[in-house]
Every structure is written in structure tokens, then in C-alpha cells.
Amino acid sequence: RRRDRLGFLVDGFADPVLCKSLITAMGEGRQFTYAHGTVSCTATSVFAELGGRDLAEMKMRPPGTEGSNTTVILGNKLFLKGYRHVREGINPELEMGRFLTEVARFQNSVPVAGAVEYLREDGTPMTLALLQRYVGNQGDGWTYTMDYLERFLHDKRLIGDTTEPPLLTDSMHKSYMATIRTLGTRTGELHVALCMRTGDPAFDPEPVGRDDLLAWTATARREAEQSFTLLSRRLENLPERFRPDAEAVLAKRNEMLAAIERLSARGVKAIKTRFHGDYHLGQVLLSENDFYIIDFEGEPARPLSERRCKHSPFKDVAGMLRSFNYAAYAALLKITAKMPEDFPVLEPFARDYEEEAVEAFMLGYVTAAGECPSYPADPDDARALIDFFVLEKALYELRYELDNRPDWVGIPLKGILSLLA
């Protein structure tokens, strides 16, 4: 209310006029100057091709899912994202999107059509909005996998099938695993694209040096110690069913630290590149039996400068391998929530699924990226890197669940024990 006048305070992205005006401004390359900086609207070379100039008849709708940013869909052609948490610096999602769209021309990421950035007087950029092609899909990989696993485990319990899982050569998951092999292939193709030499220092690959290995090891050791400290403090408050695994993990502290130190001790010959940075089943969209890789922002908790650093792309591989473990146990916990006595009966089937998914994913990945310079020529080096990053990821997950979802802490605990075994 302002005296006798009433008005409404609304989210600007709920207004089709604002959204379409922003997109038009991108296509026109418009700039808006303010007291301490400039809002710059830009388009990529595929702006018109993706429908950026055909806005008149496009209807606008929300995506139907919640997220950390504000998003709208226009005419099932364009996807406009407004960043709620504006950060200083180059946005990795915009930077990676432009590279994959205009330089590498990687077909299985979502093309970037344009962006809105605020440039301060000192040149510091802040990304406000991003425009991409809308990809019709059947959901993300996590939802697809959870639906599949819940049906599978439910059917196993319903028919009373308590026999041992079959050998991997006699898969119960043939159709699903074919899809996961495709996911491995697309992941490998992404890493090949990011290994291109273009003369851009932000993207050109670099050899992994001794200092890199020491830095990676030091970071992993420090974060592992944080995980053990946090687990010790929370041990008495954990649900009773998780305490034996928690105590077993704490008992293997020295074994885990030794496993971390082995990477720098052995040395590896590898290449570091840009990479996704927060890769898991929720970061891929299933579309007509293929996958599109999305959300190149990196881990939200880390600063932008760190998310733009080059690293081994096997960090992405490790993230996806851990995601299969999470899916297996998340589905198992859900399906046995009211009948916990079924957990040990169904667990072998969940483990079998995870093993097959890892094998199918890696088969597709090696087929696509096995000859890429970022994939070590020595298979022992490749194994050492994957083992290192998988353990590092599982320890990160342990800290996350202790802080945010104690009811899920059993998943990383079991994952860590399985890795050490």
C-alpha cells in the first residue's frame, strides 16, 4: 500500500513481458548503464537457431520442479534461468556452456543461447541469467533410476525371490544397463571435448605434475580428518542401526589415510582439464534413450575460482560411480522402510545392480575416452585415480549426510567400507 494505492510485489520471472524482453535484449546485444557498472545482454551464435527471435507466440510456464535458481520454459523451445545467489566472478556454467556450444560443439550438453551479466566498474562479472535450449525429457537420471530400482526391488519382494543374484553375464537389468552404457559413452565424449586444444588458457589441457598430486592428497587428507572428527562427535546420536558401520569406519581411519597418501607416493602420468565438477545421476536428462548433461556450475559450496580450476576428469567418473551406490541404497531404504526385516534379503540384489551399473558405465566411458590424453595410458594409473577420487567423494558424502540427512548416513558408511574391502 502507498497511501490510497494498492499494488503487488511479484517475482519478475513470473511476468512473460519481462522474460521475453530479457531474451530480446540478449538477441540485440543491449547494455544498460548504472551508477557503478553495466548490465550486458549477449547472445551466442545459435541464438536465432534455437528460437530466440521467435518469441511472440511462445507460451511461458514453470518447469514443475523446485531448484536453487528461478527457471521458466518458453514454448518448449527455450529455458531461462535466473540466478538467485549472484556470485562475483566468471560463472562456470556460462563459461562451460559457451565453450561446449560454440567451440567444442558437444551435442549432448544443453546449448547456451544467451546470458545477462552485470559488469562492475572494475570489470568483475556477475551472471544474472542464462538462456538455453529446452530439452524435452523423461526426467533426470536419478528419478529414472529410482523408479526403476523401486519397481525391481518391489517385484523381488512380492514374488518372494530370495535366490542369489545371477552372474553379471546373465543380467536382470539388460535394458537399463544398455542405457547406462550410453551414459558412460556421453560422459567420455564430454571429457574428450574438454580435452581440445584451442589456445584458450582457461580450457587447454595441462599435464598433472607432482605439485598437483601433493595438493590433491593434502586436500583429501584434510577433508578425511574432518570426516573422522565429525563422525566421532556424532556417533552417540546416530540411529542405532548405523553405529556398527560408523565404528568400523572409525577403526579404519589409518587405513584410509594410507590409501589417500598412496596416490602422491606412486605418482601418475595424466592430463588435467576442465570438468563438470558436480556429476551424478541428477545432472543428466534422459531423452529418447539418450542423455544430455546439464548444470555445469560445479559444487555449489565451493568458490567460483575453485570450480574453474582444471583437475582430473576422473572426479566426474567418481561422482557418477558413487551415484549408483546412492541409488541402490536409497531405493533399498525406501522399499524396506516399513519392513526393515526385508533389508538383508534384498541387499544382495541392490549390490548386484550397483556392480552391473559400474561395469556398464565404465565400458561406455572407456570406449569413448580410452584414447583421450586425459585417460592415463597405464591402466594402473587410471585405477589409482578412480579409487582415490571415489574414496574422497564418499568421505565428502559422509560429512554432508551427518550435517543434513542423518537418516541417510548409512549409505556413505557402507560405501566406504565396501571400497576398503
XYZ file of C-alpha atoms in Angstrom:
421
model
C 0.000 0.000 0.000
C 1.211 3.504 -0.825
C -1.322 5.909 0.690
C -4.547 5.145 -1.176
C -2.873 2.972 -3.835
C -2.545 -0.812 -3.632
C -0.009 -2.876 -5.533
C 1.608 -6.295 -5.663
C 5.236 -7.276 -5.185
C 5.895 -10.196 -7.539
C 8.814 -12.223 -8.871
C 9.743 -10.611 -12.179
C 10.241 -14.021 -13.768
C 6.510 -14.646 -13.350
C 5.908 -11.919 -15.954
C 6.084 -13.078 -19.608
C 6.779 -9.490 -20.716
C 9.918 -9.252 -18.577
C 11.187 -12.688 -19.638
C 10.665 -12.036 -23.327
C 12.174 -8.552 -23.004
C 15.297 -10.040 -21.427
C 15.625 -12.536 -24.267
C 15.078 -9.832 -26.883
C 17.763 -7.733 -25.202
C 20.166 -10.693 -25.478
C 19.493 -11.004 -29.194
C 20.047 -7.275 -29.686
C 23.190 -7.188 -27.548
C 21.774 -4.390 -25.407
C 23.572 -2.783 -22.460
C 22.132 -0.864 -19.526
C 24.477 1.502 -17.704
C 24.065 2.160 -13.986
C 25.982 4.163 -11.403
C 28.647 1.550 -10.705
C 28.501 -0.860 -13.603
C 26.720 -2.170 -16.672
C 24.163 -4.892 -17.311
C 25.268 -6.606 -20.516
C 22.923 -8.832 -22.550
C 24.650 -11.123 -25.044
C 23.734 -13.919 -27.450
C 25.703 -16.861 -28.787
C 25.916 -17.885 -32.435
C 22.989 -20.330 -32.012
C 20.562 -17.761 -30.531
C 18.400 -17.452 -33.652
C 18.658 -21.153 -34.481
C 17.243 -22.041 -31.052
C 14.266 -19.706 -31.493
C 15.478 -16.612 -29.690
C 13.815 -14.337 -32.272
C 10.509 -16.219 -32.361
C 9.074 -15.197 -29.011
C 5.701 -13.757 -29.990
C 3.727 -16.992 -29.893
C 5.700 -18.714 -27.128
C 3.734 -19.514 -24.006
C 5.572 -19.412 -20.713
C 5.352 -21.973 -17.921
C 7.334 -23.020 -14.837
C 9.299 -26.291 -15.089
C 7.237 -28.042 -12.409
C 10.257 -28.855 -10.224
C 12.000 -26.923 -7.489
C 15.594 -25.784 -7.793
C 18.155 -23.397 -6.386
C 17.504 -20.950 -9.250
C 14.376 -19.410 -10.795
C 13.550 -21.049 -14.123
C 10.882 -20.747 -16.804
C 10.198 -22.588 -20.050
C 9.091 -20.718 -23.161
C 7.254 -22.588 -25.904
C 9.074 -25.861 -25.165
C 11.993 -24.273 -27.034
C 13.850 -22.081 -24.547
C 14.842 -22.454 -20.901
C 15.525 -19.217 -18.999
C 17.340 -19.410 -15.672
C 17.674 -16.523 -13.218
C 20.384 -16.955 -10.584
C 19.125 -16.300 -7.083
C 22.575 -16.390 -5.491
C 24.659 -13.933 -7.506
C 28.408 -14.508 -7.141
C 31.357 -12.365 -8.133
C 33.466 -13.817 -10.921
C 33.126 -15.845 -14.097
C 30.206 -18.262 -13.853
C 31.470 -21.766 -14.771
C 28.066 -22.800 -16.121
C 28.038 -19.923 -18.593
C 31.719 -20.309 -19.457
C 31.488 -24.086 -19.952
C 28.200 -23.732 -21.832
C 29.679 -21.243 -24.309
C 32.729 -23.458 -24.853
C 30.708 -26.625 -25.424
C 28.193 -24.786 -27.639
C 30.455 -22.658 -29.823
C 33.933 -24.207 -29.652
C 33.729 -27.930 -28.943
C 30.172 -28.215 -30.341
C 29.419 -31.067 -27.977
C 25.990 -32.383 -28.919
C 24.915 -33.834 -25.569
C 25.061 -30.758 -23.400
C 22.292 -28.171 -23.485
C 23.282 -25.353 -25.907
C 23.591 -21.855 -24.476
C 21.695 -19.179 -26.432
C 22.499 -16.097 -24.364
C 23.166 -14.521 -20.996
C 22.677 -11.429 -18.849
C 25.709 -10.296 -16.848
C 26.452 -7.386 -14.557
C 29.927 -5.912 -15.102
C 31.217 -3.743 -12.293
C 33.392 -0.707 -12.974
C 36.491 -2.745 -12.128
C 35.496 -5.377 -14.718
C 34.296 -8.024 -12.257
C 31.453 -10.013 -13.890
C 28.381 -11.433 -12.162
C 25.999 -13.651 -14.106
C 22.333 -12.800 -13.567
C 20.555 -15.018 -16.108
C 21.251 -17.766 -18.630
C 19.244 -18.776 -21.707
C 19.456 -22.344 -23.030
C 17.631 -24.646 -25.384
C 14.826 -26.533 -23.696
C 15.378 -30.287 -23.923
C 12.246 -32.410 -23.783
C 12.945 -35.314 -21.475
C 11.572 -38.150 -19.383
C 13.221 -36.810 -16.221
C 16.720 -36.848 -14.827
C 18.858 -39.939 -14.372
C 18.228 -40.091 -10.615
C 14.427 -40.149 -10.938
C 14.632 -42.685 -13.777
C 16.943 -44.926 -11.751
C 14.974 -44.672 -8.516
C 11.725 -45.528 -10.288
C 13.423 -48.498 -11.935
C 15.038 -49.806 -8.734
C 11.928 -49.408 -6.612
C 9.910 -51.431 -9.122
C 12.649 -54.057 -9.348
C 13.078 -54.485 -5.574
C 9.329 -54.406 -5.001
C 8.853 -57.195 -7.534
C 11.629 -59.241 -5.934
C 9.930 -58.968 -2.541
C 6.452 -59.539 -3.960
C 7.317 -62.849 -5.564
C 9.420 -63.947 -2.594
C 12.528 -64.364 -4.744
C 15.371 -64.731 -2.232
C 17.727 -66.604 -4.513
C 21.228 -65.326 -5.054
C 21.567 -62.702 -7.799
C 22.709 -64.177 -11.118
C 26.165 -63.713 -12.556
C 26.824 -60.466 -14.394
C 26.766 -62.350 -17.692
C 23.121 -63.188 -17.025
C 21.899 -59.691 -16.244
C 18.463 -58.978 -14.845
C 18.900 -55.369 -15.954
C 19.749 -55.723 -19.646
C 17.680 -52.813 -20.982
C 18.553 -50.469 -18.126
C 22.264 -51.284 -18.394
C 22.250 -50.508 -22.108
C 21.063 -47.028 -21.150
C 23.798 -46.681 -18.526
C 26.422 -47.719 -21.049
C 25.166 -44.849 -23.229
C 25.590 -42.551 -20.223
C 29.190 -43.723 -19.891
C 29.758 -43.024 -23.576
C 28.341 -39.490 -23.348
C 30.466 -38.809 -20.269
C 33.579 -39.971 -22.113
C 32.674 -37.822 -25.124
C 32.288 -34.804 -22.823
C 35.771 -35.343 -21.428
C 37.178 -35.717 -24.947
C 35.565 -32.392 -25.886
C 37.064 -30.721 -22.813
C 40.494 -32.059 -23.789
C 40.567 -29.994 -27.016
C 43.445 -27.569 -27.521
C 42.090 -24.241 -28.746
C 44.615 -21.722 -27.465
C 42.283 -20.670 -24.646
C 44.283 -20.918 -21.393
C 41.057 -21.368 -19.432
C 40.421 -24.671 -21.253
C 43.638 -26.028 -22.776
C 44.650 -29.276 -21.010
C 47.771 -29.383 -18.843
C 49.923 -32.252 -17.546
C 49.351 -33.411 -13.981
C 52.505 -32.505 -12.072
C 53.983 -33.606 -8.787
C 52.614 -30.464 -7.132
C 49.109 -31.364 -8.306
C 49.295 -34.801 -6.712
C 50.614 -33.360 -3.463
C 47.855 -30.732 -3.413
C 45.118 -33.287 -4.176
C 46.452 -35.592 -1.475
C 46.722 -32.797 1.101
C 43.150 -31.676 0.411
C 41.792 -35.226 0.610
C 43.720 -35.894 3.837
C 42.442 -32.695 5.457
C 38.840 -33.406 4.452
C 39.152 -37.026 5.594
C 40.285 -35.851 9.036
C 37.262 -33.542 9.137
C 35.043 -36.522 8.317
C 36.511 -38.667 11.129
C 36.239 -35.830 13.653
C 32.621 -35.138 12.745
C 31.697 -38.827 12.804
C 33.278 -39.260 16.255
C 31.328 -36.301 17.628
C 28.011 -37.500 16.230
C 28.495 -41.207 16.943
C 26.346 -41.348 20.084
C 23.490 -39.507 18.377
C 23.382 -41.710 15.281
C 20.478 -44.134 14.810
C 21.371 -47.434 16.464
C 21.381 -49.331 13.164
C 24.213 -47.174 11.788
C 26.596 -47.333 14.752
C 28.349 -50.632 13.890
C 29.281 -49.336 10.440
C 30.301 -45.957 11.899
C 32.577 -47.662 14.436
C 34.045 -49.841 11.685
C 34.825 -46.761 9.584
C 36.490 -45.019 12.542
C 38.541 -48.139 13.194
C 39.858 -47.977 9.634
C 40.952 -44.333 9.866
C 44.654 -45.098 9.432
C 43.929 -47.478 6.567
C 42.003 -44.746 4.726
C 44.686 -42.133 5.308
C 47.289 -44.557 3.984
C 45.144 -45.180 0.896
C 44.976 -41.423 0.295
C 48.754 -40.992 0.664
C 49.473 -43.742 -1.870
C 48.443 -41.505 -4.784
C 51.237 -38.964 -4.317
C 53.682 -41.719 -3.366
C 53.171 -43.665 -6.596
C 52.787 -40.735 -8.997
C 50.671 -40.945 -12.139
C 51.071 -39.768 -15.707
C 47.876 -37.957 -16.633
C 46.355 -34.756 -18.014
C 44.126 -32.311 -16.164
C 41.297 -30.445 -17.885
C 38.106 -28.595 -17.102
C 35.397 -30.968 -15.903
C 31.769 -30.974 -14.756
C 32.556 -30.760 -11.055
C 29.276 -31.976 -9.516
C 28.493 -35.029 -11.598
C 25.831 -37.529 -10.581
C 22.590 -39.062 -11.857
C 20.649 -35.896 -11.087
C 22.807 -33.918 -13.538
C 21.772 -35.794 -16.687
C 18.452 -35.712 -18.524
C 17.100 -38.841 -20.197
C 15.711 -38.030 -23.629
C 14.714 -40.737 -26.125
C 17.164 -43.313 -24.694
C 19.996 -40.785 -24.736
C 21.406 -38.412 -22.147
C 22.006 -34.662 -22.015
C 24.444 -33.360 -19.420
C 23.297 -30.271 -17.515
C 24.255 -27.880 -14.673
C 27.936 -27.132 -15.137
C 28.031 -24.865 -12.064
C 30.252 -27.249 -10.082
C 29.866 -27.909 -6.356
C 27.737 -25.018 -5.035
C 29.621 -24.818 -1.721
C 32.972 -24.133 -3.389
C 34.086 -20.665 -4.606
C 33.816 -19.893 -8.336
C 37.591 -19.681 -8.731
C 37.988 -23.220 -7.402
C 35.183 -24.534 -9.622
C 37.015 -23.195 -12.690
C 40.270 -24.988 -11.865
C 41.471 -27.868 -14.024
C 41.527 -31.300 -12.478
C 41.398 -34.947 -13.431
C 38.093 -35.671 -15.227
C 38.047 -38.873 -13.181
C 36.495 -36.735 -10.437
C 33.362 -36.760 -12.607
C 33.664 -40.523 -13.077
C 33.936 -40.999 -9.321
C 30.864 -38.846 -8.738
C 28.779 -40.987 -11.071
C 30.054 -44.273 -9.626
C 29.093 -43.092 -6.149
C 25.692 -42.083 -7.522
C 24.978 -45.700 -8.480
C 25.748 -46.736 -4.904
C 23.471 -44.000 -3.573
C 20.641 -45.015 -5.874
C 20.930 -48.678 -4.869
C 20.748 -47.989 -1.153
C 18.280 -45.092 -1.329
C 15.831 -47.370 -3.164
C 16.547 -50.184 -0.722
C 15.925 -47.958 2.308
C 12.690 -46.665 0.828
C 11.302 -50.056 -0.163
C 12.087 -51.571 3.263
C 11.124 -48.565 5.428
C 8.031 -50.307 6.841
C 9.514 -53.827 6.705
C 13.182 -53.487 7.782
C 13.468 -57.255 8.069
C 13.498 -57.336 4.238
C 16.658 -55.211 4.081
C 19.195 -58.086 4.336
C 17.116 -60.178 1.939
C 17.047 -57.514 -0.785
C 20.503 -56.014 -0.198
C 22.326 -58.566 -2.421
C 20.117 -57.522 -5.341
C 20.903 -53.840 -4.718
C 24.630 -54.617 -4.607
C 24.366 -56.627 -7.797
C 22.651 -53.693 -9.517
C 25.459 -51.341 -8.426
C 28.191 -53.661 -9.702
C 26.499 -54.018 -13.070
C 25.870 -50.275 -13.368
C 29.533 -49.502 -12.640
C 30.657 -52.064 -15.223
C 28.215 -50.803 -17.896
C 29.122 -47.147 -17.293
C 32.866 -47.812 -17.395
C 32.538 -49.892 -20.550
C 30.865 -46.979 -22.332
C 33.299 -44.468 -20.834
C 36.474 -46.311 -21.831
C 35.116 -46.888 -25.327
C 34.658 -43.131 -25.776
C 37.565 -41.698 -23.763
C 40.114 -44.508 -23.581
C 42.336 -42.889 -26.233
C 41.928 -39.355 -24.851
C 45.071 -37.803 -23.287
C 43.185 -37.254 -20.030
C 42.821 -41.047 -19.714
C 46.172 -42.427 -18.447
C 47.940 -44.832 -20.785
C 48.807 -47.013 -17.802
C 45.625 -48.773 -16.595
C 47.076 -48.927 -13.073
C 47.298 -45.118 -13.062
C 43.667 -44.908 -14.180
C 42.577 -47.313 -11.438
C 44.590 -45.446 -8.798
C 42.970 -42.121 -9.730
C 39.443 -43.533 -9.779
C 39.910 -45.289 -6.423
C 41.323 -42.099 -4.908
C 38.502 -39.854 -6.095
C 35.776 -42.377 -5.219
C 37.068 -42.574 -1.635
C 37.365 -38.777 -1.483
C 33.768 -38.432 -2.705
C 32.432 -40.979 -0.206
C 34.098 -39.115 2.665
C 32.553 -35.845 1.433
C 29.142 -37.563 1.347
C 29.654 -38.731 4.927
C 30.157 -35.140 6.118
C 27.168 -33.964 4.081
C 24.792 -36.575 5.478
C 25.954 -36.040 9.061
C 25.169 -32.346 8.689
C 22.000 -32.568 6.603
C 20.391 -36.052 6.464
C 21.411 -38.290 9.384
C 18.875 -40.906 8.250
C 20.977 -41.399 5.108
C 24.379 -41.580 6.768
C 24.327 -45.354 6.382
C 24.781 -45.017 2.610
C 28.264 -43.405 2.612
C 29.280 -45.545 5.610
C 28.513 -48.733 3.694
C 30.128 -47.250 0.592
C 33.387 -46.511 2.425
C 33.548 -49.990 3.957
C 32.851 -51.558 0.574
C 35.646 -49.529 -1.031
C 38.149 -50.567 1.617
C 37.118 -54.194 1.237
